Amino acid sequence: MIAVVAAVLAYLFLWRTPTGFRLRAVGLSKDAARYAGIPVKRMTTLALTLSGALSGLAGAILVFGSESHRMVTDGSAAGLTGNAGFNGIVAALFGGLHPLWTIPASFLFGGLLVGGNALQRAVQVPSALILALNGLVVVFVVSSDRFRRRARMRTVAPLDDETPALAAAEADP
Amino acid sequence: MSQFFSQAILIAAVAGGIRLAVPLLLAALGETYGQRSGVLNLGVDGVMLLGAFGGYFTVLELGNVWLGLVVGVGIGAILGLATAFISVTLGAEQGISGIGVYLFGLGMSDLLFQKLVGTPLPIESFPKVPLPGLSSIPVVGEMLFQHSLVVYAAFLLVPISTFVINRTTFGMNIRAVGENPEAADSVGISVARVRYATVLIGGILAGVAGAALAIDLGIFQQNLTNAQGFIAVALVYFGAWRPLGVMGGALLYGMVNSIVLQLKTLGIIPRSWSDIAAMAPAVITILALVLVARRFRQPAALAKPFVRET
């Protein structure tokens, strides 16, 4: 529940506040943002701080959600978090880096992980397979991103004095 | 504490540090080529893991450690080509695609291990080759000159790489492509071909690094590298994108690891501190990075896919 609320808050912050807009601008084009007077370093620091805070929140939820309210590790390298950090990156990508889409994406990946563990118990397919598949998903999503971005830019007819960065910023939903 | 400063322990610590540094050194040198040409490859750890399993499995089945290294080269080459295709031809976001390769390598190596081997069986390691004459030097001889051929070769790669990058045409092309691909392109250098070459080199060295790690340890297990591949990437930054600097970083990391190991075996570091001690190499690397980062500039075109503007 907290996670869904956090996702909605993230969306509101990034798309409906001036600071959020500046943050997104820096991500889309560092040079254009600097030219517009946006403090790039401050925005980057803010972005990383926020993401760090959310990661910490995720860790806390992980512990509070466990039966014993303790940090449970199975001794493997993934141990405590079960690779949740890396899976988070994948879920974010799958959601097109948009906070609201990360909600269904995360449910999808949560399901994949639980299914993977169930597969392991039922038919002896190691959950490592899911990890490998996750990796492939990341690679494919990221590889295709280039084509999708080019296609999107072509559908936005630029005005005479519009710069490509501005067109990209306006096309970003 | 005084036990630590006995001759035998010190020799073991330094020799161990050199040995532990080798996989890092190999992987980091490979990454240096790639980054110098503008490609950031975060999948190094994944390639290392797959190379490690390949090497381990080969030695397990065929009994020849050198064949294991060859397999490492092969696996690294295939993955290097794939990485190059994704980063150069497809122009994907390099940091993220690297993580994808890492996850794939982590999962695949574990999957293959569980399916093909099951329980960890020990394999033989590299034979030590004492250098004639040099190894008889007291103390220093034992520290530096009684290692396997892999160790010597890895450290030989450092001056070789320095020479290649700074004094060959290929090296000049690498540097040009990494600083200003548009200018290099306008002079007729094929940016794509140079980057394919460097990423391929990076992949091969990462594969060898993984195989060397597994064979040196004589075992394989899930996540054998324990994120050392990422440390290798950090070492490239630490070494200011120069092979000599990278070697310094790898040795620093290896030595800290080795010293911590010795202190643990001697009991100077109690069990309860064991986990904190395990942090030491990573913390030192971060500190070193912070100190170095301010003074050296990265290749200007690092992690930016090159598209010829028409």
GROMACS .gro file of C-alpha atoms in nm:
model
  483
    1MET     CA    1   0.000   0.000   0.000
    2ILE     CA    2   0.279   0.235   0.097
    3ALA     CA    3   0.448   0.148  -0.230
    4VAL     CA    4   0.146   0.243  -0.441
    5VAL     CA    5   0.108   0.569  -0.251
    6ALA     CA    6   0.477   0.640  -0.302
    7ALA     CA    7   0.441   0.574  -0.674
    8VAL     CA    8   0.149   0.815  -0.703
    9LEU     CA    9   0.336   1.078  -0.501
   10ALA     CA   10   0.638   1.032  -0.728
   11TYR     CA   11   0.422   1.088  -1.033
   12LEU     CA   12   0.268   1.401  -0.885
   13PHE     CA   13   0.609   1.534  -0.787
   14LEU     CA   14   0.775   1.469  -1.121
   15TRP     CA   15   0.494   1.583  -1.347
   16ARG     CA   16   0.304   1.843  -1.150
   17THR     CA   17   0.564   2.049  -0.966
   18PRO     CA   18   0.825   2.292  -1.096
   19THR     CA   19   1.110   2.106  -0.922
   20GLY     CA   20   0.995   1.781  -1.074
   21PHE     CA   21   0.991   1.940  -1.416
   22ARG     CA   22   1.346   2.065  -1.368
   23LEU     CA   23   1.453   1.717  -1.260
   24ARG     CA   24   1.308   1.563  -1.573
   25ALA     CA   25   1.461   1.834  -1.789
   26VAL     CA   26   1.807   1.753  -1.656
   27GLY     CA   27   1.750   1.388  -1.737
   28LEU     CA   28   1.640   1.462  -2.091
   29SER     CA   29   1.920   1.699  -2.180
   30LYS     CA   30   2.180   1.811  -1.931
   31ASP     CA   31   2.316   2.083  -2.158
   32ALA     CA   32   1.979   2.227  -2.253
   33ALA     CA   33   1.877   2.234  -1.889
   34ARG     CA   34   2.194   2.415  -1.788
   35TYR     CA   35   2.138   2.667  -2.066
   36ALA     CA   36   1.791   2.727  -1.926
   37GLY     CA   37   1.940   2.806  -1.587
   38ILE     CA   38   1.853   2.484  -1.407
   39PRO     CA   39   2.110   2.392  -1.140
   40VAL     CA   40   2.214   2.054  -1.280
   41LYS     CA   41   2.425   1.936  -0.986
   42ARG     CA   42   2.156   2.025  -0.736
   43MET     CA   43   1.891   1.839  -0.935
   44THR     CA   44   2.112   1.533  -0.972
   45THR     CA   45   2.181   1.532  -0.600
   46LEU     CA   46   1.812   1.568  -0.529
   47ALA     CA   47   1.726   1.282  -0.763
   48LEU     CA   48   1.981   1.048  -0.608
   49THR     CA   49   1.876   1.145  -0.256
   50LEU     CA   50   1.513   1.071  -0.333
   51SER     CA   51   1.595   0.740  -0.492
   52GLY     CA   52   1.815   0.651  -0.198
   53ALA     CA   53   1.534   0.736   0.039
   54LEU     CA   54   1.291   0.518  -0.153
   55SER     CA   55   1.541   0.232  -0.156
   56GLY     CA   56   1.578   0.260   0.218
   57LEU     CA   57   1.200   0.256   0.249
   58ALA     CA   58   1.192  -0.061   0.039
   59GLY     CA   59   1.442  -0.225   0.268
   60ALA     CA   60   1.246  -0.127   0.576
   61ILE     CA   61   0.924  -0.263   0.426
   62LEU     CA   62   1.105  -0.587   0.346
   63VAL     CA   63   1.192  -0.637   0.711
   64PHE     CA   64   0.858  -0.532   0.853
   65GLY     CA   65   0.679  -0.755   0.607
   66SER     CA   66   0.870  -1.063   0.711
   67GLU     CA   67   0.721  -1.297   0.967
   68SER     CA   68   0.980  -1.249   1.236
   69HIS     CA   69   1.043  -0.874   1.191
   70ARG     CA   70   1.406  -0.965   1.151
   71MET     CA   71   1.649  -0.949   0.865
   72VAL     CA   72   1.621  -1.292   0.711
   73THR     CA   73   1.903  -1.415   0.491
   74ASP     CA   74   1.942  -1.753   0.331
   75GLY     CA   75   2.315  -1.718   0.318
   76SER     CA   76   2.332  -1.678  -0.059
   77ALA     CA   77   2.478  -1.374  -0.227
   78ALA     CA   78   2.136  -1.226  -0.291
   79GLY     CA   79   2.068  -1.303   0.072
   80LEU     CA   80   1.865  -1.043   0.245
   81THR     CA   81   1.710  -0.856  -0.044
   82GLY     CA   82   1.672  -1.140  -0.294
   83ASN     CA   83   1.818  -0.915  -0.564
   84ALA     CA   84   1.526  -0.677  -0.515
   85GLY     CA   85   1.751  -0.385  -0.599
   86PHE     CA   86   1.843  -0.511  -0.943
   87ASN     CA   87   1.489  -0.633  -1.006
   88GLY     CA   88   1.375  -0.282  -0.919
   89ILE     CA   89   1.584  -0.145  -1.203
   90VAL     CA   90   1.421  -0.393  -1.439
   91ALA     CA   91   1.070  -0.308  -1.315
   92ALA     CA   92   1.139   0.063  -1.360
   93LEU     CA   93   1.255   0.007  -1.717
   94PHE     CA   94   0.960  -0.213  -1.796
   95GLY     CA   95   0.733   0.064  -1.674
   96GLY     CA   96   0.893   0.302  -1.921
   97LEU     CA   97   1.048   0.501  -1.635
   98HIS     CA   98   0.705   0.640  -1.548
   99PRO     CA   99   0.605   0.606  -1.181
  100LEU     CA  100   0.248   0.501  -1.249
  101TRP     CA  101   0.351   0.227  -1.490
  102THR     CA  102   0.599   0.088  -1.241
  103ILE     CA  103   0.301  -0.029  -1.032
  104PRO     CA  104   0.182  -0.295  -1.278
  105ALA     CA  105   0.542  -0.365  -1.380
  106SER     CA  106   0.641  -0.439  -1.022
  107PHE     CA  107   0.342  -0.666  -0.974
  108LEU     CA  108   0.447  -0.847  -1.291
  109PHE     CA  109   0.799  -0.899  -1.166
  110GLY     CA  110   0.685  -0.994  -0.820
  111GLY     CA  111   0.470  -1.257  -0.985
  112LEU     CA  112   0.762  -1.374  -1.197
  113LEU     CA  113   0.977  -1.415  -0.890
  114VAL     CA  114   0.716  -1.603  -0.690
  115GLY     CA  115   0.640  -1.814  -0.996
  116GLY     CA  116   1.011  -1.881  -1.036
  117ASN     CA  117   1.037  -2.009  -0.683
  118ALA     CA  118   0.728  -2.221  -0.734
  119LEU     CA  119   0.879  -2.358  -1.055
  120GLN     CA  120   1.182  -2.456  -0.857
  121ARG     CA  121   0.977  -2.648  -0.606
  122ALA     CA  122   0.749  -2.808  -0.861
  123VAL     CA  123   0.966  -2.905  -1.156
  124GLN     CA  124   1.320  -2.851  -1.030
  125VAL     CA  125   1.389  -2.555  -1.258
  126PRO     CA  126   1.625  -2.335  -1.060
  127SER     CA  127   1.509  -1.982  -0.988
  128ALA     CA  128   1.839  -1.875  -1.140
  129LEU     CA  129   1.657  -1.909  -1.471
  130ILE     CA  130   1.429  -1.622  -1.377
  131LEU     CA  131   1.733  -1.412  -1.294
  132ALA     CA  132   1.882  -1.483  -1.635
  133LEU     CA  133   1.549  -1.403  -1.803
  134ASN     CA  134   1.530  -1.076  -1.611
  135GLY     CA  135   1.866  -0.986  -1.756
  136LEU     CA  136   1.751  -1.061  -2.107
  137VAL     CA  137   1.436  -0.852  -2.057
  138VAL     CA  138   1.649  -0.557  -1.950
  139VAL     CA  139   1.872  -0.591  -2.252
  140PHE     CA  140   1.584  -0.611  -2.495
  141VAL     CA  141   1.384  -0.326  -2.341
  142VAL     CA  142   1.686  -0.101  -2.340
  143SER     CA  143   1.787  -0.198  -2.692
  144SER     CA  144   1.446  -0.124  -2.835
  145ASP     CA  145   1.423   0.207  -2.653
  146ARG     CA  146   1.624   0.377  -2.923
  147PHE     CA  147   1.378   0.283  -3.194
  148ARG     CA  148   1.078   0.384  -2.987
  149ARG     CA  149   1.229   0.719  -2.908
  150ARG     CA  150   1.308   0.791  -3.272
  151ALA     CA  151   0.957   0.691  -3.373
  152ARG     CA  152   0.810   0.923  -3.112
  153MET     CA  153   1.018   1.219  -3.222
  154ARG     CA  154   0.909   1.175  -3.580
  155THR     CA  155   0.541   1.197  -3.487
  156VAL     CA  156   0.588   1.537  -3.325
  157ALA     CA  157   0.610   1.791  -3.607
  158PRO     CA  158   0.866   2.049  -3.495
  159LEU     CA  159   0.783   2.417  -3.531
  160ASP     CA  160   1.035   2.645  -3.696
  161ASP     CA  161   1.206   2.765  -3.380
  162GLU     CA  162   1.162   2.455  -3.166
  163THR     CA  163   1.481   2.283  -3.052
  164PRO     CA  164   1.499   1.901  -3.049
  165ALA     CA  165   1.531   1.902  -2.669
  166LEU     CA  166   1.216   2.104  -2.630
  167ALA     CA  167   1.032   1.877  -2.870
  168ALA     CA  168   1.145   1.572  -2.675
  169ALA     CA  169   1.039   1.731  -2.347
  170GLU     CA  170   0.693   1.807  -2.480
  171ALA     CA  171   0.655   1.463  -2.634
  172ASP     CA  172   0.740   1.291  -2.307
  173PRO     CA  173   0.406   1.187  -2.153
  174MET     CA  174   4.902  -0.811   1.651
  175SER     CA  175   5.272  -0.870   1.656
  176GLN     CA  176   5.203  -1.212   1.506
  177PHE     CA  177   5.103  -1.038   1.187
  178PHE     CA  178   5.442  -0.884   1.140
  179SER     CA  179   5.622  -1.214   1.133
  180GLN     CA  180   5.801  -1.285   0.808
  181ALA     CA  181   5.591  -1.581   0.703
  182ILE     CA  182   5.263  -1.399   0.749
  183LEU     CA  183   5.382  -1.087   0.568
  184ILE     CA  184   5.506  -1.292   0.275
  185ALA     CA  185   5.176  -1.475   0.259
  186ALA     CA  186   4.982  -1.150   0.278
  187VAL     CA  187   5.168  -0.981  -0.006
  188ALA     CA  188   5.175  -1.291  -0.227
  189GLY     CA  189   4.806  -1.342  -0.158
  190GLY     CA  190   4.734  -0.981  -0.241
  191ILE     CA  191   4.901  -1.018  -0.579
  192ARG     CA  192   4.708  -1.336  -0.653
  193LEU     CA  193   4.374  -1.184  -0.549
  194ALA     CA  194   4.439  -0.880  -0.764
  195VAL     CA  195   4.477  -1.078  -1.088
  196PRO     CA  196   4.110  -1.132  -1.187
  197LEU     CA  197   4.036  -0.769  -1.101
  198LEU     CA  198   4.336  -0.653  -1.299
  199LEU     CA  199   4.245  -0.852  -1.608
  200ALA     CA  200   3.882  -0.741  -1.606
  201ALA     CA  201   3.970  -0.380  -1.533
  202LEU     CA  202   4.230  -0.366  -1.810
  203GLY     CA  203   3.971  -0.495  -2.053
  204GLU     CA  204   3.722  -0.237  -1.936
  205THR     CA  205   3.987   0.034  -1.975
  206TYR     CA  206   4.009  -0.032  -2.349
  207GLY     CA  207   3.634  -0.007  -2.381
  208GLN     CA  208   3.593   0.303  -2.169
  209ARG     CA  209   3.882   0.480  -2.335
  210SER     CA  210   3.689   0.441  -2.660
  211GLY     CA  211   3.372   0.572  -2.501
  212VAL     CA  212   3.183   0.255  -2.412
  213LEU     CA  213   3.075   0.188  -2.054
  214ASN     CA  214   3.035  -0.184  -1.994
  215LEU     CA  215   2.872  -0.268  -1.662
  216GLY     CA  216   2.815  -0.629  -1.760
  217VAL     CA  217   3.174  -0.724  -1.676
  218ASP     CA  218   3.073  -0.920  -1.368
  219GLY     CA  219   2.824  -1.124  -1.569
  220VAL     CA  220   3.088  -1.209  -1.828
  221MET     CA  221   3.329  -1.300  -1.552
  222LEU     CA  222   3.074  -1.534  -1.396
  223LEU     CA  223   3.001  -1.710  -1.722
  224GLY     CA  224   3.372  -1.729  -1.801
  225ALA     CA  225   3.430  -1.866  -1.452
  226PHE     CA  226   3.175  -2.140  -1.498
  227GLY     CA  227   3.304  -2.220  -1.845
  228GLY     CA  228   3.659  -2.247  -1.718
  229TYR     CA  229   3.557  -2.446  -1.414
  230PHE     CA  230   3.346  -2.690  -1.613
  231THR     CA  231   3.617  -2.740  -1.873
  232VAL     CA  232   3.878  -2.820  -1.611
  233LEU     CA  233   3.632  -3.045  -1.432
  234GLU     CA  234   3.557  -3.248  -1.742
  235LEU     CA  235   3.882  -3.228  -1.934
  236GLY     CA  236   4.138  -3.180  -1.660
  237ASN     CA  237   4.347  -2.916  -1.838
  238VAL     CA  238   4.367  -2.574  -1.673
  239TRP     CA  239   4.491  -2.403  -1.989
  240LEU     CA  240   4.194  -2.531  -2.185
  241GLY     CA  241   3.982  -2.376  -1.915
  242LEU     CA  242   4.141  -2.040  -1.990
  243VAL     CA  243   4.079  -2.087  -2.361
  244VAL     CA  244   3.713  -2.150  -2.291
  245GLY     CA  245   3.713  -1.833  -2.085
  246VAL     CA  246   3.848  -1.647  -2.386
  247GLY     CA  247   3.578  -1.794  -2.608
  248ILE     CA  248   3.291  -1.713  -2.375
  249GLY     CA  249   3.427  -1.364  -2.320
  250ALA     CA  250   3.455  -1.311  -2.695
  251ILE     CA  251   3.095  -1.413  -2.759
  252LEU     CA  252   2.962  -1.195  -2.480
  253GLY     CA  253   3.190  -0.912  -2.582
  254LEU     CA  254   3.049  -0.922  -2.933
  255ALA     CA  255   2.696  -0.924  -2.796
  256THR     CA  256   2.772  -0.628  -2.570
  257ALA     CA  257   2.927  -0.442  -2.861
  258PHE     CA  258   2.623  -0.508  -3.075
  259ILE     CA  259   2.388  -0.381  -2.804
  260SER     CA  260   2.592  -0.075  -2.714
  261VAL     CA  261   2.735   0.030  -3.049
  262THR     CA  262   2.502  -0.090  -3.323
  263LEU     CA  263   2.176  -0.067  -3.131
  264GLY     CA  264   2.291   0.233  -2.930
  265ALA     CA  265   2.118   0.118  -2.614
  266GLU     CA  266   2.158   0.297  -2.282
  267GLN     CA  267   2.495   0.155  -2.179
  268GLY     CA  268   2.467   0.155  -1.804
  269ILE     CA  269   2.137  -0.029  -1.804
  270SER     CA  270   2.217  -0.280  -2.077
  271GLY     CA  271   2.528  -0.365  -1.880
  272ILE     CA  272   2.318  -0.444  -1.574
  273GLY     CA  273   2.105  -0.664  -1.796
  274VAL     CA  274   2.408  -0.859  -1.909
  275TYR     CA  275   2.515  -0.888  -1.546
  276LEU     CA  276   2.181  -1.032  -1.436
  277PHE     CA  277   2.188  -1.270  -1.729
  278GLY     CA  278   2.541  -1.383  -1.647
  279LEU     CA  279   2.461  -1.423  -1.278
  280GLY     CA  280   2.151  -1.629  -1.344
  281MET     CA  281   2.288  -1.831  -1.635
  282SER     CA  282   2.611  -1.929  -1.462
  283ASP     CA  283   2.422  -2.043  -1.156
  284LEU     CA  284   2.164  -2.226  -1.367
  285LEU     CA  285   2.429  -2.408  -1.568
  286PHE     CA  286   2.619  -2.494  -1.253
  287GLN     CA  287   2.314  -2.637  -1.082
  288LYS     CA  288   2.207  -2.832  -1.387
  289LEU     CA  289   2.543  -2.956  -1.511
  290VAL     CA  290   2.742  -3.001  -1.192
  291GLY     CA  291   2.521  -2.985  -0.887
  292THR     CA  292   2.748  -3.013  -0.589
  293PRO     CA  293   3.070  -2.810  -0.588
  294LEU     CA  294   3.353  -3.037  -0.688
  295PRO     CA  295   3.707  -2.909  -0.645
  296ILE     CA  296   3.932  -2.874  -0.949
  297GLU     CA  297   4.304  -2.838  -0.987
  298SER     CA  298   4.466  -2.495  -0.988
  299PHE     CA  299   4.740  -2.330  -1.187
  300PRO     CA  300   5.084  -2.470  -1.119
  301LYS     CA  301   5.322  -2.224  -0.962
  302VAL     CA  302   5.621  -2.130  -1.176
  303PRO     CA  303   5.905  -1.987  -0.972
  304LEU     CA  304   6.116  -1.758  -1.189
  305PRO     CA  305   6.473  -1.891  -1.199
  306GLY     CA  306   6.712  -1.677  -1.003
  307LEU     CA  307   6.466  -1.409  -0.909
  308SER     CA  308   6.265  -1.636  -0.686
  309SER     CA  309   6.567  -1.715  -0.472
  310ILE     CA  310   6.587  -1.359  -0.344
  311PRO     CA  311   6.495  -1.380   0.023
  312VAL     CA  312   6.153  -1.249   0.119
  313VAL     CA  313   6.089  -1.046  -0.196
  314GLY     CA  314   6.154  -1.349  -0.412
  315GLU     CA  315   5.883  -1.545  -0.240
  316MET     CA  316   5.641  -1.255  -0.253
  317LEU     CA  317   5.677  -1.164  -0.617
  318PHE     CA  318   5.832  -1.439  -0.819
  319GLN     CA  319   5.666  -1.763  -0.716
  320HIS     CA  320   5.333  -1.725  -0.888
  321SER     CA  321   5.157  -1.901  -1.172
  322LEU     CA  322   5.203  -1.802  -1.536
  323VAL     CA  323   4.863  -1.638  -1.530
  324VAL     CA  324   4.980  -1.389  -1.268
  325TYR     CA  325   5.292  -1.298  -1.463
  326ALA     CA  326   5.093  -1.264  -1.785
  327ALA     CA  327   4.833  -1.041  -1.622
  328PHE     CA  328   5.092  -0.799  -1.493
  329LEU     CA  329   5.277  -0.809  -1.826
  330LEU     CA  330   4.956  -0.686  -1.985
  331VAL     CA  331   4.994  -0.356  -1.802
  332PRO     CA  332   5.300  -0.223  -1.987
  333ILE     CA  333   5.172  -0.385  -2.306
  334SER     CA  334   4.841  -0.201  -2.272
  335THR     CA  335   5.015   0.126  -2.195
  336PHE     CA  336   5.219   0.082  -2.510
  337VAL     CA  337   4.920  -0.009  -2.724
  338ILE     CA  338   4.706   0.278  -2.603
  339ASN     CA  339   4.973   0.544  -2.618
  340ARG     CA  340   5.205   0.443  -2.898
  341THR     CA  341   5.014   0.255  -3.163
  342THR     CA  342   4.779   0.379  -3.431
  343PHE     CA  343   4.509   0.156  -3.292
  344GLY     CA  344   4.554   0.315  -2.951
  345MET     CA  345   4.538   0.661  -3.102
  346ASN     CA  346   4.215   0.569  -3.274
  347ILE     CA  347   4.076   0.444  -2.944
  348ARG     CA  348   4.156   0.769  -2.771
  349ALA     CA  349   4.021   0.980  -3.054
  350VAL     CA  350   3.694   0.789  -3.064
  351GLY     CA  351   3.660   0.819  -2.689
  352GLU     CA  352   3.717   1.193  -2.679
  353ASN     CA  353   3.548   1.317  -2.993
  354PRO     CA  354   3.381   1.054  -3.211
  355GLU     CA  355   3.246   1.315  -3.451
  356ALA     CA  356   3.594   1.441  -3.527
  357ALA     CA  357   3.731   1.089  -3.558
  358ASP     CA  358   3.448   1.000  -3.790
  359SER     CA  359   3.517   1.302  -4.008
  360VAL     CA  360   3.878   1.194  -4.051
  361GLY     CA  361   3.767   0.853  -4.168
  362ILE     CA  362   3.810   0.644  -3.853
  363SER     CA  363   3.532   0.392  -3.819
  364VAL     CA  364   3.395   0.466  -3.474
  365ALA     CA  365   3.191   0.148  -3.475
  366ARG     CA  366   3.484  -0.073  -3.569
  367VAL     CA  367   3.712   0.072  -3.301
  368ARG     CA  368   3.444   0.034  -3.036
  369TYR     CA  369   3.365  -0.321  -3.144
  370ALA     CA  370   3.735  -0.402  -3.110
  371THR     CA  371   3.773  -0.250  -2.765
  372VAL     CA  372   3.454  -0.401  -2.628
  373LEU     CA  373   3.561  -0.737  -2.769
  374ILE     CA  374   3.895  -0.704  -2.593
  375GLY     CA  375   3.712  -0.611  -2.276
  376GLY     CA  376   3.488  -0.914  -2.307
  377ILE     CA  377   3.774  -1.153  -2.369
  378LEU     CA  378   3.972  -1.020  -2.073
  379ALA     CA  379   3.666  -1.039  -1.851
  380GLY     CA  380   3.606  -1.399  -1.957
  381VAL     CA  381   3.969  -1.486  -1.887
  382ALA     CA  382   3.948  -1.306  -1.554
  383GLY     CA  383   3.649  -1.516  -1.453
  384ALA     CA  384   3.809  -1.841  -1.565
  385ALA     CA  385   4.131  -1.748  -1.385
  386LEU     CA  386   3.934  -1.674  -1.070
  387ALA     CA  387   3.752  -2.006  -1.072
  388ILE     CA  388   4.059  -2.213  -1.152
  389ASP     CA  389   4.270  -2.026  -0.899
  390LEU     CA  390   4.011  -2.083  -0.629
  391GLY     CA  391   3.965  -2.437  -0.752
  392ILE     CA  392   3.588  -2.422  -0.714
  393PHE     CA  393   3.272  -2.266  -0.846
  394GLN     CA  394   2.962  -2.145  -0.669
  395GLN     CA  395   2.675  -1.907  -0.722
  396ASN     CA  396   2.799  -1.550  -0.754
  397LEU     CA  397   3.161  -1.660  -0.732
  398THR     CA  398   3.284  -1.313  -0.822
  399ASN     CA  399   3.091  -1.145  -0.542
  400ALA     CA  400   3.053  -0.824  -0.749
  401GLN     CA  401   3.425  -0.799  -0.820
  402GLY     CA  402   3.333  -0.719  -1.178
  403PHE     CA  403   3.179  -0.394  -1.061
  404ILE     CA  404   3.489  -0.322  -0.854
  405ALA     CA  405   3.685  -0.370  -1.175
  406VAL     CA  406   3.475  -0.102  -1.346
  407ALA     CA  407   3.533   0.130  -1.050
  408LEU     CA  408   3.905   0.059  -1.076
  409VAL     CA  409   3.909   0.201  -1.427
  410TYR     CA  410   3.786   0.532  -1.287
  411PHE     CA  411   4.030   0.501  -0.998
  412GLY     CA  412   4.317   0.443  -1.238
  413ALA     CA  413   4.221   0.753  -1.437
  414TRP     CA  414   4.174   0.533  -1.743
  415ARG     CA  415   4.542   0.442  -1.749
  416PRO     CA  416   4.662   0.080  -1.724
  417LEU     CA  417   4.923   0.167  -1.462
  418GLY     CA  418   4.667   0.337  -1.242
  419VAL     CA  419   4.432   0.045  -1.285
  420MET     CA  420   4.707  -0.191  -1.175
  421GLY     CA  421   4.761   0.022  -0.865
  422GLY     CA  422   4.395   0.005  -0.781
  423ALA     CA  423   4.375  -0.370  -0.833
  424LEU     CA  424   4.676  -0.423  -0.609
  425LEU     CA  425   4.529  -0.195  -0.343
  426TYR     CA  426   4.207  -0.392  -0.340
  427GLY     CA  427   4.386  -0.726  -0.348
  428MET     CA  428   4.621  -0.631  -0.067
  429VAL     CA  429   4.346  -0.507   0.160
  430ASN     CA  430   4.153  -0.827   0.098
  431SER     CA  431   4.457  -1.040   0.164
  432ILE     CA  432   4.551  -0.856   0.481
  433VAL     CA  433   4.200  -0.884   0.614
  434LEU     CA  434   4.208  -1.257   0.539
  435GLN     CA  435   4.533  -1.302   0.726
  436LEU     CA  436   4.411  -1.101   1.022
  437LYS     CA  437   4.100  -1.316   1.033
  438THR     CA  438   4.295  -1.641   1.022
  439LEU     CA  439   4.522  -1.520   1.299
  440GLY     CA  440   4.222  -1.431   1.505
  441ILE     CA  441   4.327  -1.069   1.535
  442ILE     CA  442   3.993  -0.982   1.382
  443PRO     CA  443   3.729  -1.160   1.590
  444ARG     CA  444   3.440  -1.343   1.427
  445SER     CA  445   3.192  -1.078   1.529
  446TRP     CA  446   3.377  -0.819   1.322
  447SER     CA  447   3.402  -1.046   1.023
  448ASP     CA  448   3.125  -0.879   0.827
  449ILE     CA  449   3.251  -0.531   0.890
  450ALA     CA  450   3.596  -0.642   0.783
  451ALA     CA  451   3.447  -0.774   0.460
  452MET     CA  452   3.342  -0.417   0.384
  453ALA     CA  453   3.696  -0.287   0.407
  454PRO     CA  454   3.804  -0.336   0.043
  455ALA     CA  455   3.487  -0.176  -0.091
  456VAL     CA  456   3.506   0.117   0.149
  457ILE     CA  457   3.869   0.180   0.063
  458THR     CA  458   3.784   0.169  -0.306
  459ILE     CA  459   3.509   0.427  -0.259
  460LEU     CA  460   3.739   0.652  -0.058
  461ALA     CA  461   4.010   0.621  -0.321
  462LEU     CA  462   3.758   0.702  -0.594
  463VAL     CA  463   3.645   1.016  -0.417
  464LEU     CA  464   4.004   1.132  -0.381
  465VAL     CA  465   4.093   1.064  -0.743
  466ALA     CA  466   3.770   1.173  -0.909
  467ARG     CA  467   3.833   1.543  -0.878
  468ARG     CA  468   4.161   1.546  -1.056
  469PHE     CA  469   4.109   1.337  -1.366
  470ARG     CA  470   3.871   1.389  -1.651
  471GLN     CA  471   3.689   1.098  -1.808
  472PRO     CA  472   3.689   1.030  -2.183
  473ALA     CA  473   3.457   1.299  -2.313
  474ALA     CA  474   3.238   1.064  -2.511
  475LEU     CA  475   3.205   0.798  -2.241
  476ALA     CA  476   2.866   0.622  -2.238
  477LYS     CA  477   2.729   0.831  -2.523
  478PRO     CA  478   2.618   0.627  -2.823
  479PHE     CA  479   2.752   0.772  -3.145
  480VAL     CA  480   2.512   0.852  -3.423
  481ARG     CA  481   2.639   1.013  -3.736
  482GLU     CA  482   2.451   1.338  -3.781
  483THR     CA  483   2.341   1.380  -4.141
   0.00000   0.00000   0.00000
